[in-house]
C-alpha positions as CSV (number, residue, x, y, z in Angstrom):
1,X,96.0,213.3,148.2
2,X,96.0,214.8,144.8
3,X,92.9,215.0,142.3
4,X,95.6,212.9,140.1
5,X,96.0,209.9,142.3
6,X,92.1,209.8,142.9
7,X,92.0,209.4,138.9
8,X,94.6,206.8,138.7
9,X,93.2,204.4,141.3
10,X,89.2,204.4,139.6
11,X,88.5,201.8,137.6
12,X,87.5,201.3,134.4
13,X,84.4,198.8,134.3
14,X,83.8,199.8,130.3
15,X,86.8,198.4,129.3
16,X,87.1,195.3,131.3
17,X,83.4,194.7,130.5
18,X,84.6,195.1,126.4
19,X,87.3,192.4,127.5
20,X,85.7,189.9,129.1
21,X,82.6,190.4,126.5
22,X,85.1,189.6,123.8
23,X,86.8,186.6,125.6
24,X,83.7,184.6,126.0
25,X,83.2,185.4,122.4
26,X,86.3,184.3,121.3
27,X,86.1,181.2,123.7
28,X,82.2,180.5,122.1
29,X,83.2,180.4,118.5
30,X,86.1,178.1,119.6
31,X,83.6,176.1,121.4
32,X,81.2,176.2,118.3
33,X,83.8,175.2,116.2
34,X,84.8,172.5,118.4
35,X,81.7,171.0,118.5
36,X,81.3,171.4,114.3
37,X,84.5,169.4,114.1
38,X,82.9,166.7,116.6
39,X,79.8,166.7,114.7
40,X,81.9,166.5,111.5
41,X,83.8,163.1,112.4
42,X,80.4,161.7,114.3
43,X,78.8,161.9,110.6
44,X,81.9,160.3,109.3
45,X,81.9,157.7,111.8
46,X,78.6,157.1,111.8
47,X,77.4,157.7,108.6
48,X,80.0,158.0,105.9
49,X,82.2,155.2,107.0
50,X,79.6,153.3,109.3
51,X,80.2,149.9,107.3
52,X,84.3,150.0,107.9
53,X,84.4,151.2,111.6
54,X,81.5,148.7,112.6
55,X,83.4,146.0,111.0
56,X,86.6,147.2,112.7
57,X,84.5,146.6,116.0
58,X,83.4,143.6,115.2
59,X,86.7,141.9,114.4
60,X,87.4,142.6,117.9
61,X,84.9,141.3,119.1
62,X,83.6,138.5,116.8
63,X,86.4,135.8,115.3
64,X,86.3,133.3,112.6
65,X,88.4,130.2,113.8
66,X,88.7,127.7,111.2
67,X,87.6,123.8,112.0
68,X,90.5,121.0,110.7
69,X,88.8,118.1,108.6
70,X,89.0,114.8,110.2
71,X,91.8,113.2,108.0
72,X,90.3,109.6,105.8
73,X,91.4,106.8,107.5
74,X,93.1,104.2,105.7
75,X,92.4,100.3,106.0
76,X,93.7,96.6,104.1
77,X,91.6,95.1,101.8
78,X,89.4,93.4,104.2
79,X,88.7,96.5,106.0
80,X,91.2,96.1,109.0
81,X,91.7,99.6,109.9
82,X,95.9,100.7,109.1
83,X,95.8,104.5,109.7
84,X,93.0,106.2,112.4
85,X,92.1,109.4,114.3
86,X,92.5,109.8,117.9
87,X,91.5,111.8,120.1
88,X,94.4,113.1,122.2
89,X,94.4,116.4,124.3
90,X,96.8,119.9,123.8
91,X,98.2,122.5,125.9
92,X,97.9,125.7,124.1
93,X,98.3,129.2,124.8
94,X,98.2,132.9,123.7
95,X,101.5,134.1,124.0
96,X,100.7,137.8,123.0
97,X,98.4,137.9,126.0
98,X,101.0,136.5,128.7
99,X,103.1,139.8,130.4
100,X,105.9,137.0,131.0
101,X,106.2,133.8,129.3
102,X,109.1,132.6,130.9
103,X,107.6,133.2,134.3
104,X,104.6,131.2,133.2
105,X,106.6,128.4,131.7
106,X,108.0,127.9,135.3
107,X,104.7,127.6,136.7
108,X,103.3,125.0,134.4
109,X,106.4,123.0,134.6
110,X,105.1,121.6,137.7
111,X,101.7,121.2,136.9
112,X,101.7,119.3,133.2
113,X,105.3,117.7,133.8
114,X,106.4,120.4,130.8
115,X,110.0,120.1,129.4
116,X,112.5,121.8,127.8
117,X,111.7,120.5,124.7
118,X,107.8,121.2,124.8
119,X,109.1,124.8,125.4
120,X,111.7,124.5,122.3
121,X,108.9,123.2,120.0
122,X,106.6,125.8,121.0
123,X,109.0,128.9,120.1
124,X,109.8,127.2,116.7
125,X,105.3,126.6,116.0
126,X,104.8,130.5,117.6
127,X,106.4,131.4,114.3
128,X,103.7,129.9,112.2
129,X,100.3,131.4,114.1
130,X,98.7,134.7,113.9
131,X,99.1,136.7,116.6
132,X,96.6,136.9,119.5
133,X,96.0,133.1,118.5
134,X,96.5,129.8,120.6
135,X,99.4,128.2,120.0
136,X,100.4,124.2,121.1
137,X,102.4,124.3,123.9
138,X,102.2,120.2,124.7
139,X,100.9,117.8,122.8
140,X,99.7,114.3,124.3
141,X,98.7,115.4,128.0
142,X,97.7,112.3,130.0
143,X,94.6,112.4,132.1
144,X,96.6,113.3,135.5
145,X,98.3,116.6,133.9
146,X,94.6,117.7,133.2
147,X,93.7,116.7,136.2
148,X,96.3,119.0,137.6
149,X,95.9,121.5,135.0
150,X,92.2,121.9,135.6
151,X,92.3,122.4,139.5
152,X,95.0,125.7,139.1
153,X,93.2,126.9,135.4
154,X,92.4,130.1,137.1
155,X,95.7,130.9,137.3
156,X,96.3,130.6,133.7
157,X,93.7,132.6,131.8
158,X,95.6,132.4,128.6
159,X,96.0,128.4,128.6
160,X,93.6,126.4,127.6
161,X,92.8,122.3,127.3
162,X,92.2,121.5,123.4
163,X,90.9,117.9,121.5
164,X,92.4,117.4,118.5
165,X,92.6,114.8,116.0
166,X,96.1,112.6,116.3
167,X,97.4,110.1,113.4
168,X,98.0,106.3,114.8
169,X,99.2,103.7,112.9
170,X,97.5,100.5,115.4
171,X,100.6,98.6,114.0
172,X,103.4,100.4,114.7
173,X,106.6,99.7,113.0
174,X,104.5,97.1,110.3
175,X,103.6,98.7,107.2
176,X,105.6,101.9,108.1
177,X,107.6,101.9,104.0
178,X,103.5,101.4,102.8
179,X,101.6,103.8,104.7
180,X,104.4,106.4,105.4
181,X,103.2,109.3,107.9
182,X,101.7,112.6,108.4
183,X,103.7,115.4,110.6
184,X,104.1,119.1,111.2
185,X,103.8,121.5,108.3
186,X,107.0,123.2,107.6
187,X,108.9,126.0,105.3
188,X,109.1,123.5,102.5
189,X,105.5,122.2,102.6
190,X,104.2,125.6,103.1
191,X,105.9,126.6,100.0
192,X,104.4,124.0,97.6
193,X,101.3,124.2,99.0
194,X,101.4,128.0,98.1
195,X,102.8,127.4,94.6
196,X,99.7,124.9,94.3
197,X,97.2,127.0,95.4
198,X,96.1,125.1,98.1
199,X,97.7,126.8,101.9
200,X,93.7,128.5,101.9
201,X,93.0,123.9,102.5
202,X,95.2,124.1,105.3
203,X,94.3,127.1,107.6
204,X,93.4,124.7,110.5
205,X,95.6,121.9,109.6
206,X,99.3,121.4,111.1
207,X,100.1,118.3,109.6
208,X,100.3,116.6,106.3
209,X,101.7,113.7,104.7
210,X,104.9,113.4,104.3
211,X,106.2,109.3,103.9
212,X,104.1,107.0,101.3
213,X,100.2,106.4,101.0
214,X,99.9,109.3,103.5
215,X,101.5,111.3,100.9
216,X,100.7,110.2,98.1
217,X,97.3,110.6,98.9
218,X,97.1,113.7,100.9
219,X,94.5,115.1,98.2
220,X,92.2,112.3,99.2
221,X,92.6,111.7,102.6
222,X,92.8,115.4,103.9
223,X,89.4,116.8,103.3
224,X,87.8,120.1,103.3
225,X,88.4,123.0,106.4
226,X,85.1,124.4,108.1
227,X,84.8,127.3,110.1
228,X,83.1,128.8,113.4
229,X,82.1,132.5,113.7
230,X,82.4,133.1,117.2
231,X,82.1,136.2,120.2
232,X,84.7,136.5,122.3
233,X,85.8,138.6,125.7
234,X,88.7,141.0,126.2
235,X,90.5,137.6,127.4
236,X,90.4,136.0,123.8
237,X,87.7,133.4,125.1
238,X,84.9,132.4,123.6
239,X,82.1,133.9,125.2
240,X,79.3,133.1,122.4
241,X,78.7,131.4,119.0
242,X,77.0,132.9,116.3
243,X,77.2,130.3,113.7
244,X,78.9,127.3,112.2
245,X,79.8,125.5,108.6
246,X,81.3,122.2,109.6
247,X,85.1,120.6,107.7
248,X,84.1,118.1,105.3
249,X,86.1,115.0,105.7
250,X,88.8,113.4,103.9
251,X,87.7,110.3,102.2
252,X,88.6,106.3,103.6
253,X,90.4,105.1,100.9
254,X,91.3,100.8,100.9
255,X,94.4,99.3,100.2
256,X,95.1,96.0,98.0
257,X,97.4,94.9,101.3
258,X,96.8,91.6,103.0
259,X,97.4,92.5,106.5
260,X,97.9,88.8,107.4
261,X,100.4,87.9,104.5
262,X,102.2,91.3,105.2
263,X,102.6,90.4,109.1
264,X,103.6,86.7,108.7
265,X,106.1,88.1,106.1
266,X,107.6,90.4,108.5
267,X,108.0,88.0,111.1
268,X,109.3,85.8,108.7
269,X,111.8,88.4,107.9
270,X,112.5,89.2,111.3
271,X,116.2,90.3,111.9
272,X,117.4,90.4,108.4
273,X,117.9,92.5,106.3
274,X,115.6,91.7,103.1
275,X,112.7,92.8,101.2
276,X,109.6,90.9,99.7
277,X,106.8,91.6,97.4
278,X,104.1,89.9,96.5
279,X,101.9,91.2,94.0
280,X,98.5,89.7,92.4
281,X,99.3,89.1,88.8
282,X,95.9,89.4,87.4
283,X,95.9,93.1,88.1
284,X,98.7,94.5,89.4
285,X,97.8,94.8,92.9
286,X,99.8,95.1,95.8
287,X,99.4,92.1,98.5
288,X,102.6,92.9,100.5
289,X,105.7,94.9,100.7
290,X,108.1,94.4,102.9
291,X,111.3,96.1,104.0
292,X,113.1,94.7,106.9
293,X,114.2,96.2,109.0
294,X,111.8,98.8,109.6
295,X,110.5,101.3,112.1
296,X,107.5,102.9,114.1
297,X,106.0,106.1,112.3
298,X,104.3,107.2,115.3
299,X,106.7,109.6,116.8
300,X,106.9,111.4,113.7
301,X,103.6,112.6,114.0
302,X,103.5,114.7,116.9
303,X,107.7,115.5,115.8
304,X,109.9,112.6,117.2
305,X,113.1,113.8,119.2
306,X,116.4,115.0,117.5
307,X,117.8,112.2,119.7
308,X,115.7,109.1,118.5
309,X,116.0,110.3,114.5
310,X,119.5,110.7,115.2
311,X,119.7,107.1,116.3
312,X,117.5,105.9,112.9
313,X,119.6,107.7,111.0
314,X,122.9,106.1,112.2
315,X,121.8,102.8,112.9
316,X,123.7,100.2,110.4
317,X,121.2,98.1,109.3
318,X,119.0,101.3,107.9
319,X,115.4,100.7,109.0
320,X,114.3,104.3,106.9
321,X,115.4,102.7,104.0
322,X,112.8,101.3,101.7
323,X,114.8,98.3,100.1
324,X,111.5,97.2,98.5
325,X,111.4,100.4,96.5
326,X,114.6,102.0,96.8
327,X,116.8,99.1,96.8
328,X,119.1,98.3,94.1
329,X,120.7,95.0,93.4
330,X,122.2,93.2,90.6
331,X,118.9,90.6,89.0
332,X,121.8,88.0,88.8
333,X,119.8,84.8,87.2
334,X,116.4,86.0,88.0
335,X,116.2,87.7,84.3
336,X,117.5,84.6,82.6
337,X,114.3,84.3,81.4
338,X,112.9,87.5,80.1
339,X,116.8,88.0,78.4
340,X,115.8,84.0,76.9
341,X,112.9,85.6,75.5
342,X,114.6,88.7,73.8
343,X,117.1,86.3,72.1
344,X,114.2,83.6,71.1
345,X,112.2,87.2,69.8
346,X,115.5,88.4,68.0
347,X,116.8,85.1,66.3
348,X,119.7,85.1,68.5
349,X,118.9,81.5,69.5
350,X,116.5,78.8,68.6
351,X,113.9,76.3,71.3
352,X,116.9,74.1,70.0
353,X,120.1,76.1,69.7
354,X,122.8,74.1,71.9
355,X,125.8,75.8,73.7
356,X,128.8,73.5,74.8
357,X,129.3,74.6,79.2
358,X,132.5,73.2,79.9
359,X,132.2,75.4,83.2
360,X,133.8,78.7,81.6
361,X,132.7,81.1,78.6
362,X,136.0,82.9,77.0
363,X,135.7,86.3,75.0
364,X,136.5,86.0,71.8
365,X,140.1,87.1,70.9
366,X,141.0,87.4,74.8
367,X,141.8,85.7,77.4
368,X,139.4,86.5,79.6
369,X,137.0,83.7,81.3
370,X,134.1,84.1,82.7
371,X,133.0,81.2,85.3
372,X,129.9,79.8,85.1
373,X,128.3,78.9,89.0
374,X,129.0,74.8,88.4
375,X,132.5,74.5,88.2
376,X,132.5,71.5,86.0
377,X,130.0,72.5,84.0
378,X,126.7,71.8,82.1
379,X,127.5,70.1,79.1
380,X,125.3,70.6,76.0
381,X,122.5,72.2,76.8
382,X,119.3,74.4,74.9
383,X,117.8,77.0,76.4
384,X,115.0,75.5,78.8
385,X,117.8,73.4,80.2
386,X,120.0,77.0,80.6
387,X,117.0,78.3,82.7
388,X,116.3,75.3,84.5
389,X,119.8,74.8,85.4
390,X,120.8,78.2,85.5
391,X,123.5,77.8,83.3
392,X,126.0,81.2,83.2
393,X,127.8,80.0,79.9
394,X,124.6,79.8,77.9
395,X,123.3,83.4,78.8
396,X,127.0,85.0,78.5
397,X,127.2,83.7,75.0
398,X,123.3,85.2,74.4
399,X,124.8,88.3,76.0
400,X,127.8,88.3,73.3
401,X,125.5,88.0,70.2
402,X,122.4,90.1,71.4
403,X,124.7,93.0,72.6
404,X,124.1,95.7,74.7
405,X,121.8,97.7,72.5
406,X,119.9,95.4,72.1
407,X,119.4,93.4,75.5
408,X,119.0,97.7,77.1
409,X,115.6,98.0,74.4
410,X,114.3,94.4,75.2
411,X,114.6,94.7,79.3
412,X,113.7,98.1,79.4
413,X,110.2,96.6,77.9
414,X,110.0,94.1,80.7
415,X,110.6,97.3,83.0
416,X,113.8,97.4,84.1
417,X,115.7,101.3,84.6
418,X,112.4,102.9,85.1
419,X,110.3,103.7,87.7
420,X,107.6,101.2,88.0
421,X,104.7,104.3,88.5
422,X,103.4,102.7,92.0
423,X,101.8,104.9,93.9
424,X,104.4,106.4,96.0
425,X,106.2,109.3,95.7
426,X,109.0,109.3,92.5
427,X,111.4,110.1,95.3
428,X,110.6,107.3,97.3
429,X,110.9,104.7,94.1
430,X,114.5,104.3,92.7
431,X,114.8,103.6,88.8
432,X,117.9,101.4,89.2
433,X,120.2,101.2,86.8
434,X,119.6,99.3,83.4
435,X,123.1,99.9,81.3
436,X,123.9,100.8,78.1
437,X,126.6,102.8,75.8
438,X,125.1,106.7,76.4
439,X,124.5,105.4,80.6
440,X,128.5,104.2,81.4
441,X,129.8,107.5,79.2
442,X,127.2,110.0,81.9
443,X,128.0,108.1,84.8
444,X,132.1,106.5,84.0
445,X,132.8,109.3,81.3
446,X,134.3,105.7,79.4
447,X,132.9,104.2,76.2
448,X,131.3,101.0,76.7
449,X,133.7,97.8,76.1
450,X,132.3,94.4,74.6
451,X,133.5,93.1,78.0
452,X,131.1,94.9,79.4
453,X,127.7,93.4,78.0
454,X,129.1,90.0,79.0
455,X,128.0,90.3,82.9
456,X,124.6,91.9,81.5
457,X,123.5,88.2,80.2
458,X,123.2,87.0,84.3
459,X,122.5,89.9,85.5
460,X,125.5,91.4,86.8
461,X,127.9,93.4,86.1
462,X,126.3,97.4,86.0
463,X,122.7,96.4,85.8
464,X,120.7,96.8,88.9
465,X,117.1,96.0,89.9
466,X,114.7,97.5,92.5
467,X,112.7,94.5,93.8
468,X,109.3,96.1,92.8
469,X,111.0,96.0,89.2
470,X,111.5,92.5,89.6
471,X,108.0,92.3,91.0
472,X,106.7,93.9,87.6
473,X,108.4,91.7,85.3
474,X,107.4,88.5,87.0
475,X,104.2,90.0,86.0
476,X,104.6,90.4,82.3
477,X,106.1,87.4,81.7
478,X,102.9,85.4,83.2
479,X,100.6,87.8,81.6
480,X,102.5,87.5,78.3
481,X,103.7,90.5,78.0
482,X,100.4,92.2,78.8
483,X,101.4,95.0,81.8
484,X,99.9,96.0,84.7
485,X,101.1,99.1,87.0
486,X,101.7,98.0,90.8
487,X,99.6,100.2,93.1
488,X,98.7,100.2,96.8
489,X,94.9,101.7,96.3
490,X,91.7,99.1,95.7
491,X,89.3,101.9,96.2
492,X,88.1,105.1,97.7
493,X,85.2,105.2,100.1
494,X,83.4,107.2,97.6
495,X,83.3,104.0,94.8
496,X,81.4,102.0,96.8
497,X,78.4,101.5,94.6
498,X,75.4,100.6,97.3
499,X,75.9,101.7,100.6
500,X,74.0,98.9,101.6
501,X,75.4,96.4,100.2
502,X,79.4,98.2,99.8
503,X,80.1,96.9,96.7
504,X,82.9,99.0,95.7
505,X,84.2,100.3,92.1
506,X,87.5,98.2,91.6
507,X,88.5,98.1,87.6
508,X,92.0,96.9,86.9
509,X,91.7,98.0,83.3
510,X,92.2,101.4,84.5
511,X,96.2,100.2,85.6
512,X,96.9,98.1,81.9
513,X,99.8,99.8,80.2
514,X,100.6,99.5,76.4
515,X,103.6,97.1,76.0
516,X,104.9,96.2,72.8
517,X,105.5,92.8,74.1
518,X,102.3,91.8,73.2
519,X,103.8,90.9,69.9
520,X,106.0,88.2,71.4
521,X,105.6,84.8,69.8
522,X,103.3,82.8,72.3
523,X,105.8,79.8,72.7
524,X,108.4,82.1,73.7
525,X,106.3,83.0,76.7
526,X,105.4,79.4,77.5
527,X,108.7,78.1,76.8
528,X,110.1,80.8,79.3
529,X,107.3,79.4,82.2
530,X,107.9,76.0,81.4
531,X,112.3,76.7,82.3
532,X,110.7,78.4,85.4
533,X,108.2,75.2,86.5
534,X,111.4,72.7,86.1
535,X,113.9,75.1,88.6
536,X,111.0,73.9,91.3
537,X,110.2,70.3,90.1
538,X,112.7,69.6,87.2
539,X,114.9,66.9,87.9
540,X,118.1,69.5,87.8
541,X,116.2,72.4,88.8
542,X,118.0,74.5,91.3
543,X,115.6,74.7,93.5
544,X,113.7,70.9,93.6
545,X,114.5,69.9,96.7
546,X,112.3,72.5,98.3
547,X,109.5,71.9,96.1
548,X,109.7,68.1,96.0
549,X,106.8,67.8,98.3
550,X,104.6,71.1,97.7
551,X,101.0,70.4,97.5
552,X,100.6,72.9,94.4
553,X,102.2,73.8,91.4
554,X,104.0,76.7,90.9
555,X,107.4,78.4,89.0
556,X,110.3,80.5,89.7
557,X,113.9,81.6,89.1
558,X,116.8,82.4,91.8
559,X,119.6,84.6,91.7
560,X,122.6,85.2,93.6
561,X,123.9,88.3,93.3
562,X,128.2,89.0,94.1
563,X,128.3,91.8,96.2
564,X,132.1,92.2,95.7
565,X,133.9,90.8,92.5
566,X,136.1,87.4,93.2
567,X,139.9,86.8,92.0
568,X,141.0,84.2,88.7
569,X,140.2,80.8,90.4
570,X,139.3,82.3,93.6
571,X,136.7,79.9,95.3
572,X,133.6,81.5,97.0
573,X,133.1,80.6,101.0
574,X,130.9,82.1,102.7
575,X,132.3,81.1,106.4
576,X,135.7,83.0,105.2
577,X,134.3,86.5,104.1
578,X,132.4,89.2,106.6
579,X,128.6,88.9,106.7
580,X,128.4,92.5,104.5
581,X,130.1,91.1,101.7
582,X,128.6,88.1,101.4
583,X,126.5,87.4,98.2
584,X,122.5,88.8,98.0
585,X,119.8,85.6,97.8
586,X,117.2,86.5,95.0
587,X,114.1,84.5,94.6
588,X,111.0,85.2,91.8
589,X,108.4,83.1,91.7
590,X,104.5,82.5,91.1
591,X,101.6,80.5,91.7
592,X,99.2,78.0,91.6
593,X,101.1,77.7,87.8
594,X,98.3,77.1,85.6
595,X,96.5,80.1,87.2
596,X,98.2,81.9,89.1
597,X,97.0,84.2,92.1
598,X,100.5,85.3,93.5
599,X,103.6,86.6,92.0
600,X,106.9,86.8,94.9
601,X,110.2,89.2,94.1
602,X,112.5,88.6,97.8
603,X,115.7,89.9,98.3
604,X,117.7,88.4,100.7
605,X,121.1,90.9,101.6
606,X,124.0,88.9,102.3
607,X,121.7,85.8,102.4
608,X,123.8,83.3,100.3
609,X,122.5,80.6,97.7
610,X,119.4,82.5,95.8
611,X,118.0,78.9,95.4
612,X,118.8,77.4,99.1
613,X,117.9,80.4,101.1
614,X,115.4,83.2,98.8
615,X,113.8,79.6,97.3
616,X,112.7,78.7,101.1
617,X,111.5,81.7,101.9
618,X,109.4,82.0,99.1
619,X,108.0,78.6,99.7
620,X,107.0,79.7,103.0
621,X,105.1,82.7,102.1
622,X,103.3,80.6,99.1
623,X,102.4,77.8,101.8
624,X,101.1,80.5,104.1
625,X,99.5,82.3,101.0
626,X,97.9,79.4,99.3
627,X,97.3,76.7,101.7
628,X,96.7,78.9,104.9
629,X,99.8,77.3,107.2
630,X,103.6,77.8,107.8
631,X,104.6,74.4,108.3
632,X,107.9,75.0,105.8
633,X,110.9,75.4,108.0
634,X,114.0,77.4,107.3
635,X,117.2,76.0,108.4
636,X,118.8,78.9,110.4
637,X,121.8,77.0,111.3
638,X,124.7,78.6,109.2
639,X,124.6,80.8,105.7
640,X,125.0,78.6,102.5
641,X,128.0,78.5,101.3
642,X,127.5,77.6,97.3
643,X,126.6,80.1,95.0
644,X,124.2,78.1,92.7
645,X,121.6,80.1,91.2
């Protein structure tokens, strides 16, 4: 072998040694600056942004759940309880912690009896909750599904049993157009409450009211959220709690309603279609209000079935409307008295003027008649006999002189064509409709005719009434023309005075309006009552044979109301004509006379004679009212047939 190939096949040590002593370098400073850049972001972590990271932690492990309010509960005047809280039990789950929901849905289907429409519900709600929060899966679980439930819970670590608060009207379908309802929160509420500034009230809440009092008084009733700081597990359970601020409730608040008058009155309504209110004069407070027929709010609380509101929505006799409020009929002769008053107040007549009824009123330079409700006629008569007897011809000719301009300013005073301001929603309170010249050219884009007014003077033709109108004018005619506003609310929980003795805060002054009818002459007014007391115990009052025997004194006026307009000379029958087009009973009235405690507005659709059939209802409610009985039977046996106010 050659001294060449020796050479070639020595190694050399020196170099590798250089290389390897430079690798390790190379390798150390990387290691060094490895470990700066560790050290680095431990100082950041640690020191420089200790407060944000630690925080970060602590959000996944520490959670703030908000605590609902217990909503106020509402109750009658006498302190029967109307609206409560029950306790009722919830399904929920965490559907961003389930792998498959469907899977699970299956599962549970069997155990808590859950449907289709639990499952429908819950993907509409999921929507509205944060994520990695519980979210309602069935509402109302009876004690056998937890039973169930609670023997396989370890097969469902991200379902839970929940006790909430659930609304319950005790009386069902009674007192449903008063009280309204609460139910689920949607886009719409959401909205407002955002524009209001209130959605931060209404973290843990998933209802609010949406119908009446509930509504009207969701401010009041809803109280105050609380929250709970809480640990919890990888799971989302709570595995600790690390402090508390409780919800403050929403206050009880009192209603002026008279349970038992409002019950007898809707059993006494029973299968009609009607409405009633009775309303204390002295103040303006509500004691009933009735709209028949009705229905039961409870299923809208937890979100009734597509099916059942379907079948409410299409059922004829239309139990969610509120005739009381929303109803609008023509007054027929139940504002012969307040239009007797604008006339007496405007010269238009005198205590003595005398108008000739022959049975029939023509208009000037036509030939057009208009009938009055005797076909025979009156005779001469003044104005308490016109209000006594009823007497169309007399109020058609007051109609003629006062005009329309005039009679729109006077019985807009006594209320009519505005909203009454009870408390209820302005949506759920119609204004009516009280005619004049500018009204007919919006509505008929026609000018107003002289023709026209003529109707106006009985209260027919375009004018229309809500019966809590009628209701409010009764009251200012028997306080003379001093007004109150109708309202629901007596008190709040928080007037009450002495806890010990709950004496509550009630001050009607707070609901007295400023009327310019105060100004009426003072024998107007009585002269106006004293028409009223003779239609019960005159000796031609329409309505004296109900009264004859009534062991108190009281006053009213009927009405009976066309619901479609009759041919020249065509005669009226009731028998001949389908029930929907028969004429509307209206009945006002008020007593004990001399002082009186109750004031009636009833509306009787389709009911016939105002004086035969609204005059017997009203007696009954008085009797019941005033004397503490029912003994006043209605004859049921076929619908009257005259149309005698």
């Amino acid at each position: 072998m050659s001294s060449n190939n020796k050479k070639s096949n020595i190694r050399d040590h020196s170099a590798e040694t250089n290389l390897f002593l430079r690798r390790a370098l190379f390798a150390f400073i990387v290691i060094i600056l490895l470990l700066l850049i560790l050290l680095v972001n431990l100082a950041d972590l640690q020191i420089a942004n200790f407060s944000y990271y630690s925080t970060k932690s602590n959000n996944n492990r520490i959670e703030i759940i908000p605590i609902p309010p217990s909503r106020g509960m509402i109750y009658d005047r006498n302190g029967t309880p109307l609206a409560i809280n029950n306790i009722t039990y919830q399904l929920n789950i965490i559907p961003d912690k389930v792998k498959n929901l469907n899977q699970q849905f299956e599962q549970l289907k069997a155990i808590v009896d859950l449907t289709d429409e639990d499952i429908e519900n819950f993907q509409k709600e999921r929507r509205n909750y944060k994520a990695h929060r519980p979210v309602p899966l069935k509402d109302n679980l009876t004690q056998q599904q937890i039973a169930h439930f609670v023997v396989d819970q370890h097969r469902f670590p991200y379902v839970s049993i929940v006790g909430i608060q659930h609304r319950y009207y005790p009386y069902e379908a009674s007192l449903t157009h008063i009280i309204g309802y609460i139910s689920k929160i949607n886009s719409q509420d959401k909205q407002r409450l955002e524009e209001e500034n209130k959605s931060s009230n209404y973290v843990a809440t998933f209802n609010i009211g949406k119908m009446g009092i509930e509504k009207y008084y969701e401010d009041v009733l809803h109280g105050i959220p609380g929250y709970e700081k809480v640990e919890v597990n990888s799971r989302g359970r709570i595995v600790n709690q690390i402090n508390q601020h409780p919800p403050q409730a929403g206050e009880d608040i009192y209603l002026s309603i008279n349970l038992k008058l409002q019950l007898y009155i809707e059993q006494l309504l029973a299968g009609r279609k009607a409405a009633v209110v009775a309303i204390d004069p002295n103040n303006g407070e509500i004691l009933a209000l009735v709209s028949s027929p009705t229905y039961d709010s409870n299923p809208f609380v937890g979100g009734i079935s597509s099916d059942k509101y379907k079948a409410l929505l299409n059922d004829p006799n239309k139990p969610l409307y509120n005739r009381a409020l929303l109803g609008s009929y023509p007054p027929a002769s139940t504002v012969k008295p307040y239009i007797a008053i604008a006339a007496l107040s405007e010269g238009v007549v005198t205590p003595k003027s005398v108008v000739n009824d022959p049975g029939w009123w023509q208009l000037p330079g036509t030939e057009r008649r208009y009938r009055d409700w005797l076909k025979w006629g009156h005779g001469k008569v003044d104005v308490l006999r016109a209000i006594e007897e009823s007497v169309d011809t007399y109020f058609y000719q007051v109609a003629y002189d006062m005009g329309i301009d005039r009679l729109k300013a006077w019985m807009t005073k006594f209320g009519f064509g505005e909203r009454t301001g009870i408390d209820i929603s302005t949506n759920e309170e119609s204004r009516a409709v009280m005619p004049s010249r500018e009204w007919k050219i919006q509505r008929h884009k026609k000018s107003w005719l002289q023709g026209d007014t003529i109707p106006v003077g009985i209260g027919q033709g375009y004018w229309t009434a809500t019966p809590i109108q009628m209701a409010k004018a009764l009251t200012i005619l028997i306080n003379n023309g001093k007004t109150y506003t109708p309202h629901f609310l007596l008190y709040k929980k928080s007037d009450i005075l002495n806890s010990n003795e709950q004496q509550p805060i009630v001050n009607p002054e707070k609901y007295l309006e400023n009327n310019s009818l105060s100004d009426v002459n003072p024998n107007y007014w009585a002269l106006a009552k004293e028409g009223m007391y003779r239609v019960m115990f005159g000796s031609r009052g329409t309505a004296r044979k109900i009264y004859a025997d009534a062991k108190y004194q009281a006053a009213g006026k009927s009405g009976t109301a066309q619901v479609y307009g009759l041919k020249v000379d065509e005669v009226y029958n009731a028998h001949k004509i389908p029930e929907h087009l028969r004429d509307h009973a209206l009945f006002v009235a008020y007593a004990p006379y001399d002082k009186p405690k109750i004031a009636l507005a009833i509306v009787l659709e389709n009911g016939g004679g105002g004086s035969s059939n609204g005059g017997a209802v009203a007696r009954k409610i008085l009797d019941f009212y005033l004397l503490g009985n029912n003994s006043t039977q209605l004859d049921e046996s076929s619908p009257n047939t005259g149309t005698e106010d």
